Coordinates of C-alpha atoms and ligand atoms in Angstrom, one line a residue:
M1289 CA -92.7 25.0 14.0
P1290 CA -89.7 23.5 11.8
K1291 CA -90.6 22.7 8.0
P1292 CA -91.6 19.4 7.4
L1293 CA -88.3 19.3 5.0
T1294 CA -86.1 20.3 7.8
V1295 CA -88.2 17.6 10.2
V1296 CA -87.3 14.9 7.3
A1297 CA -83.5 16.0 7.1
V1298 CA -83.5 15.4 10.9
A1299 CA -85.2 12.1 10.9
G1300 CA -83.0 11.0 8.5
A1301 CA -80.1 12.1 10.2
A1302 CA -81.0 10.5 13.2
L1303 CA -81.6 7.2 11.1
L1304 CA -78.2 7.4 9.8
V1305 CA -76.6 7.9 12.8
R1306 CA -78.8 4.8 14.4
R1307 CA -78.3 2.7 11.7
A1308 CA -74.3 3.4 11.7
L1309 CA -74.5 2.9 15.6
R1310 CA -76.5 -0.6 15.0
R1311 CA -73.4 -1.5 12.4
R1312 CA -70.5 -0.7 15.1
V1313 CA -72.7 -2.3 17.6
R1314 CA -72.5 -5.4 15.6
A1315 CA -68.7 -5.3 14.7
S1316 CA -68.0 -4.7 18.4
P1317 CA -66.6 -7.3 20.7
L1318 CA -69.4 -6.8 23.2
W1319 CA -72.1 -7.7 20.5
P1320 CA -74.0 -9.4 21.6
M1321 CA -74.4 -7.8 25.0
P1322 CA -72.0 -9.3 27.1
A1323 CA -72.9 -12.0 30.1
L1324 CA -74.4 -10.4 33.0
D1325 CA -72.5 -10.7 36.2
E1326 CA -75.5 -13.5 37.2
P1327 CA -77.1 -15.4 34.5
V1328 CA -81.3 -14.4 34.6
S1329 CA -82.5 -16.8 32.1
G1330 CA -82.9 -20.6 34.2
R1331 CA -83.2 -18.9 37.9
P1332 CA -85.2 -17.3 39.8
R1333 CA -85.3 -13.2 39.6
R1334 CA -83.4 -11.5 42.4
R1335 CA -86.1 -10.2 44.5
A1336 CA -87.1 -6.2 44.1
L1337 CA -86.4 -4.2 47.2
R1338 CA -88.1 -1.0 48.4
L1339 CA -86.1 1.4 49.9
L1340 CA -86.8 5.1 51.2
L1341 CA -85.6 8.2 49.2
T1342 CA -83.6 9.8 51.7
S1343 CA -82.2 12.4 49.2
H1344 CA -83.6 14.2 45.9
R1345 CA -81.3 17.1 45.0
T1346 CA -80.5 19.2 41.9
V1347 CA -76.6 18.7 41.4
A1348 CA -76.7 20.3 37.7
E1349 CA -78.9 22.1 35.7
G1350 CA -81.8 19.8 35.2
V1351 CA -80.2 16.6 36.7
V1352 CA -81.5 15.5 40.0
Q1353 CA -79.4 13.0 42.4
L1354 CA -81.8 10.0 44.0
R1355 CA -80.0 8.2 47.4
L1356 CA -82.3 5.6 48.0
A1357 CA -81.3 3.7 51.4
G1358 CA -81.9 0.6 52.8
D1359 CA -80.0 -2.2 55.2
G1360 CA -77.1 -4.8 53.7
L1361 CA -77.8 -4.0 50.0
P1362 CA -76.7 -6.3 46.9
R1363 CA -72.9 -5.3 46.2
W1364 CA -72.1 -3.7 43.1
E1365 CA -69.3 -3.1 40.5
P1366 CA -68.5 -0.2 38.8
G1367 CA -70.4 0.4 35.6
A1368 CA -73.5 -1.3 36.8
H1369 CA -77.0 0.2 37.1
L1370 CA -80.0 -0.4 38.9
D1371 CA -83.9 -0.9 37.3
L1372 CA -86.2 1.6 39.2
V1373 CA -90.1 1.0 39.0
L1374 CA -91.7 4.3 39.4
P1375 CA -95.0 5.1 41.2
S1376 CA -96.5 4.9 37.6
G1377 CA -95.2 1.4 36.3
L1378 CA -92.4 3.0 34.4
V1379 CA -89.6 1.1 35.0
R1380 CA -86.0 3.1 34.2
Q1381 CA -82.6 2.4 34.4
Y1382 CA -79.9 4.4 35.9
S1383 CA -76.1 3.6 36.6
L1384 CA -75.1 3.5 40.3
C1385 CA -72.6 6.8 40.8
G1386 CA -71.7 6.2 44.1
D1387 CA -69.8 4.2 46.6
P1388 CA -69.4 0.5 45.7
A1389 CA -68.7 -0.6 49.5
D1390 CA -71.7 1.3 50.8
S1391 CA -74.4 -1.7 51.3
S1392 CA -76.7 1.4 53.0
S1393 CA -77.7 3.5 49.6
Y1394 CA -77.5 3.9 46.5
T1395 CA -77.0 6.7 44.5
V1396 CA -78.3 7.4 40.7
A1397 CA -78.6 10.5 38.8
T1398 CA -80.9 11.7 36.2
R1399 CA -81.3 14.3 33.6
L1400 CA -84.9 15.9 32.4
V1401 CA -85.4 14.5 29.0
E1402 CA -88.0 17.1 28.0
D1403 CA -89.5 15.3 25.1
G1404 CA -88.6 11.9 26.5
R1405 CA -91.3 9.0 27.5
G1406 CA -92.0 10.4 30.8
G1407 CA -89.6 8.7 33.2
S1408 CA -87.2 11.0 33.9
R1409 CA -89.9 13.7 34.3
E1410 CA -91.3 11.4 36.7
V1411 CA -88.2 11.6 38.4
H1412 CA -87.5 15.1 38.5
E1413 CA -91.3 16.0 39.4
Q1414 CA -93.2 13.3 41.0
L1415 CA -90.6 11.6 43.4
R1416 CA -90.2 13.3 46.8
E1417 CA -87.6 12.4 49.6
G1418 CA -90.0 9.9 52.1
M1419 CA -91.2 7.6 49.4
E1420 CA -90.9 4.1 48.8
I1421 CA -89.3 2.9 45.4
E1422 CA -89.2 -0.1 44.2
V1423 CA -85.6 -0.9 42.5
R1424 CA -84.3 -4.0 41.1
G1425 CA -80.5 -5.4 40.6
P1426 CA -77.8 -4.0 40.4
R1427 CA -77.0 -5.4 37.1
N1428 CA -73.6 -4.7 35.3
R1429 CA -73.5 -4.9 31.7
F1430 CA -70.6 -2.2 31.4
P1431 CA -67.8 -3.2 33.9
L1432 CA -64.3 -2.5 34.2
V1433 CA -61.9 -4.7 32.5
D1434 CA -58.1 -4.8 33.7
A1435 CA -56.3 -2.9 30.5
P1436 CA -53.1 -1.3 31.2
S1437 CA -54.9 2.0 30.2
Y1438 CA -57.8 3.6 29.7
V1439 CA -59.6 6.3 27.4
F1440 CA -63.0 7.4 28.5
V1441 CA -66.0 9.6 26.7
A1442 CA -68.6 11.1 28.9
G1443 CA -71.5 13.3 27.6
G1444 CA -73.6 14.7 30.0
I1445 CA -75.2 12.7 32.6
G1446 CA -73.3 9.8 30.9
I1447 CA -70.4 10.5 33.2
T1448 CA -72.7 9.0 35.8
P1449 CA -70.7 5.1 35.2
L1450 CA -68.0 6.4 34.5
L1451 CA -67.5 8.4 37.6
P1452 CA -67.1 5.0 39.5
M1453 CA -64.9 3.7 37.5
L1454 CA -62.5 6.8 37.4
R1455 CA -62.5 6.7 41.4
S1456 CA -61.6 2.7 41.6
L1457 CA -58.7 3.1 39.4
P1458 CA -55.4 1.8 41.1
D1459 CA -52.9 4.8 41.7
G1460 CA -50.6 4.6 39.2
A1461 CA -52.9 3.5 36.5
E1462 CA -52.6 5.0 33.2
W1463 CA -56.2 6.8 31.8
R1464 CA -57.7 9.9 30.5
L1465 CA -61.2 11.3 30.5
L1466 CA -63.2 13.6 28.1
Y1467 CA -66.0 14.7 29.4
A1468 CA -68.2 17.4 27.0
G1469 CA -71.5 18.8 28.0
R1470 CA -73.8 21.3 26.4
T1471 CA -72.9 24.0 28.8
R1472 CA -70.6 23.8 32.5
A1473 CA -73.4 24.4 34.7
S1474 CA -75.4 21.1 32.8
M1475 CA -72.3 18.9 33.8
P1476 CA -72.9 16.8 36.9
Y1477 CA -70.1 16.2 39.0
L1478 CA -67.7 18.1 37.0
E1479 CA -65.5 19.7 40.0
E1480 CA -65.2 15.7 41.6
V1481 CA -64.1 14.8 38.0
R1482 CA -61.6 17.6 37.6
A1483 CA -60.0 17.1 41.0
L1484 CA -59.5 13.2 40.5
G1485 CA -57.4 13.6 37.4
A1486 CA -55.5 16.7 37.1
G1487 CA -54.1 16.9 33.9
R1488 CA -56.2 13.3 32.7
V1489 CA -59.3 15.1 32.3
T1490 CA -60.8 17.5 29.2
V1491 CA -63.3 19.3 30.0
V1492 CA -65.5 20.2 26.4
A1493 CA -68.3 22.7 27.1
E1494 CA -70.1 23.5 23.8
D1495 CA -71.2 26.9 24.4
E1496 CA -67.8 28.1 25.0
D1497 CA -65.5 25.9 23.2
G1498 CA -67.5 24.4 20.4
R1499 CA -68.0 20.4 19.6
P1500 CA -65.6 18.2 21.3
V1501 CA -62.6 17.2 18.9
L1502 CA -62.5 13.3 19.4
D1503 CA -59.5 12.3 16.9
A1504 CA -57.1 14.6 19.3
L1505 CA -58.8 12.1 22.1
L1506 CA -58.5 9.0 20.4
A1507 CA -55.4 9.3 17.9
D1508 CA -52.5 7.0 18.5
L1509 CA -54.8 4.5 20.7
P1510 CA -52.3 1.5 22.1
E1511 CA -54.1 -1.7 20.8
E1512 CA -55.0 -3.0 24.7
A1513 CA -56.1 0.7 25.7
A1514 CA -59.9 -0.2 27.1
V1515 CA -61.9 2.7 25.6
Y1516 CA -65.4 3.1 27.4
C1517 CA -67.8 5.7 26.5
C1518 CA -71.4 7.2 27.8
G1519 CA -73.8 10.0 26.2
P1520 CA -76.0 11.0 23.5
E1521 CA -76.1 8.2 20.6
G1522 CA -74.3 11.6 18.4
L1523 CA -71.6 10.7 20.5
L1524 CA -71.1 7.1 21.0
A1525 CA -71.6 6.5 16.9
A1526 CA -69.0 9.0 16.4
V1527 CA -66.5 7.5 19.1
A1528 CA -67.7 3.8 17.6
E1529 CA -66.4 5.0 14.3
R1530 CA -63.4 5.7 15.6
V1531 CA -62.9 2.7 18.3
P1532 CA -64.8 -0.3 17.0
G1533 CA -64.1 -2.0 19.9
V1534 CA -65.6 1.1 22.5
R1535 CA -67.7 -0.5 25.5
F1536 CA -70.5 1.8 25.6
E1537 CA -73.2 2.1 28.0
R1538 CA -77.0 3.5 26.7
F1539 CA -80.1 3.3 28.2
T1540 CA -82.2 4.0 25.0
A1541 CA -84.6 1.3 23.3
G1542 CA -83.3 -2.1 23.1
V1543 CA -81.7 -2.6 19.3
V1544 CA -84.1 -4.9 17.8
E1545 CA -82.9 -5.9 14.1
G1546 CA -83.0 -8.9 12.6
D1547 CA -85.1 -11.0 9.7
A1548 CA -88.8 -9.2 8.8
F1549 CA -91.4 -11.5 9.6
E1550 CA -95.5 -12.0 10.1
V1551 CA -96.9 -12.2 13.7
E1552 CA -100.8 -13.3 13.6
L1553 CA -102.7 -12.1 17.1
R1554 CA -105.0 -14.6 17.2
R1555 CA -107.8 -13.2 19.4
S1556 CA -108.0 -9.8 17.6
G1557 CA -107.7 -11.8 14.0
R1558 CA -105.0 -9.6 13.1
V1559 CA -101.8 -10.6 11.1
L1560 CA -98.5 -7.9 10.9
T1561 CA -95.2 -7.7 9.3
V1562 CA -92.9 -7.0 11.8
A1563 CA -90.0 -5.1 9.5
A1564 CA -86.6 -6.2 9.7
D1565 CA -85.7 -2.9 11.7
S1566 CA -88.5 -3.1 14.2
S1567 CA -89.9 -4.3 17.0
V1568 CA -92.8 -6.8 17.8
L1569 CA -93.7 -4.3 19.9
A1570 CA -94.0 -1.1 17.3
A1571 CA -96.5 -3.9 15.4
V1572 CA -98.5 -4.7 17.5
R1573 CA -98.6 -0.8 18.7
A1574 CA -99.7 0.2 15.3
E1575 CA -102.8 -1.9 15.7
L1576 CA -103.4 -2.3 19.3
P1577 CA -102.5 1.2 21.4
D1578 CA -103.4 0.3 24.4
T1579 CA -100.5 -2.8 24.7
A1580 CA -98.5 -2.1 27.7
Y1581 CA -94.6 -1.4 27.9
S1582 CA -92.6 0.5 29.8
C1583 CA -88.1 -0.2 29.6
E1584 CA -88.2 -1.2 25.7
Q1585 CA -85.3 -3.2 26.8
G1586 CA -86.3 -6.7 27.9
F1587 CA -85.8 -5.3 31.3
C1588 CA -89.0 -5.2 33.0
G1589 CA -91.2 -7.8 31.8
T1590 CA -94.0 -5.7 31.2
C1591 CA -94.7 -6.3 27.6
R1592 CA -94.8 -10.2 28.1
Q1593 CA -97.1 -11.6 25.8
R1594 CA -98.4 -15.4 25.6
V1595 CA -97.0 -17.4 22.5
L1596 CA -99.4 -20.0 20.9
E1597 CA -97.1 -20.9 17.8
G1598 CA -93.8 -20.2 16.3
E1599 CA -90.3 -20.5 17.2
V1600 CA -89.4 -17.4 19.7
E1601 CA -85.7 -15.5 19.5
H1602 CA -85.6 -14.4 23.2
R1603 CA -83.6 -11.1 23.3
D1604 CA -84.3 -10.4 26.8
E1605 CA -82.9 -10.3 30.4
W1606 CA -86.2 -11.5 32.2
L1607 CA -87.9 -14.2 31.1
T1608 CA -86.5 -17.9 33.0
D1609 CA -85.8 -20.5 30.9
A1610 CA -89.7 -21.7 32.2
E1611 CA -91.0 -19.0 31.6
R1612 CA -89.4 -18.4 27.6
G1613 CA -91.6 -21.9 27.3
D1614 CA -95.1 -20.5 26.4
S1615 CA -94.2 -16.4 26.3
M1616 CA -91.7 -13.4 25.2
L1617 CA -91.2 -9.9 25.5
I1618 CA -92.3 -8.5 22.5
C1619 CA -90.0 -5.0 23.0
V1620 CA -86.9 -6.7 22.3
S1621 CA -87.5 -10.8 21.1
R1622 CA -88.2 -11.7 17.0
S1623 CA -88.8 -14.6 15.3
R1624 CA -86.7 -17.7 14.1
S1625 CA -89.9 -18.8 12.2
D1626 CA -91.7 -17.2 9.3
R1627 CA -94.9 -16.1 11.5
L1628 CA -95.3 -15.7 15.4
V1629 CA -98.6 -16.4 16.7
L1630 CA -99.7 -14.8 19.5
D1631 CA -102.5 -14.7 22.6
M1632 CA -103.5 -11.2 21.7
Ligands
FES812 FE1 -90.0 -3.5 29.4 FE2 -90.5 -5.2 27.3 S1 -91.1 -3.1 27.9 S2 -89.7 -5.9 28.6

């Protein structure tokens, strides 16, 4: 068991990293998040697809790759992701890492997160070849821009959105990649990545090489270089510290910061305070622990609640304009007024 002080120190460090990252995110040209490749609000949502899981195999230590087959699947561009609706109802986002020209299947990969929220464990342990899986998307918040040169930084499973980007770069493109992981055995697609760019790829396995040295990689970057990063929060924060304009992808709970406000739960007769760095969902769950939620990123609609009074600041990518008239997704959205009244 870790000692209490150790726990506090680790939690404190994690908070500092999150705060640093939020500051960097907001300083980034990508804040607020870039527009989706098609607007969601004001349009009918794209129909969910039911695809057949034709392959479920281990491609690195703790990483499984899924192939989901269907006919005439919607096109996607490198950087796009899919929402998978798991049999339990959890919704999780995974970057597409196969071939964008393949209209008969989608490929994603996921790492087992031992102390995660349950989605990766369900993918690893419950999904079987032959099952039908509901998917939504693809959507792209991490598009590859035209640039004279590129720097990619991947941590472990973070290689997945970058892999289709690397494959799509034209011959003669100037790029380099740092691919870091705990051990070589835990790094998916390592051989393919190496083969894509002899001399351009630096592989850092921490058990052999120690922590990746970012300064050398990110020193003297031309101003127009596009820098892409995907991986654990510590890596994102370290890159953002050095390159404020970094483009990144992350599928953890959304950034929910804003001003503090009150929420009245009319049917329950409670009034809560939503702190500046917390979400309505977190405040509500502290009082009503059974409140439904899943993605915590405004993607899945599970946490939708009816709004009786107050002005909502919608931050989701799910509700249509009509739905925004009287409801909100409480995992990400906040209030423009001092108080919101919810029908809960
Ligand atoms: Fe998925 Fe809120 S939990 S939209």
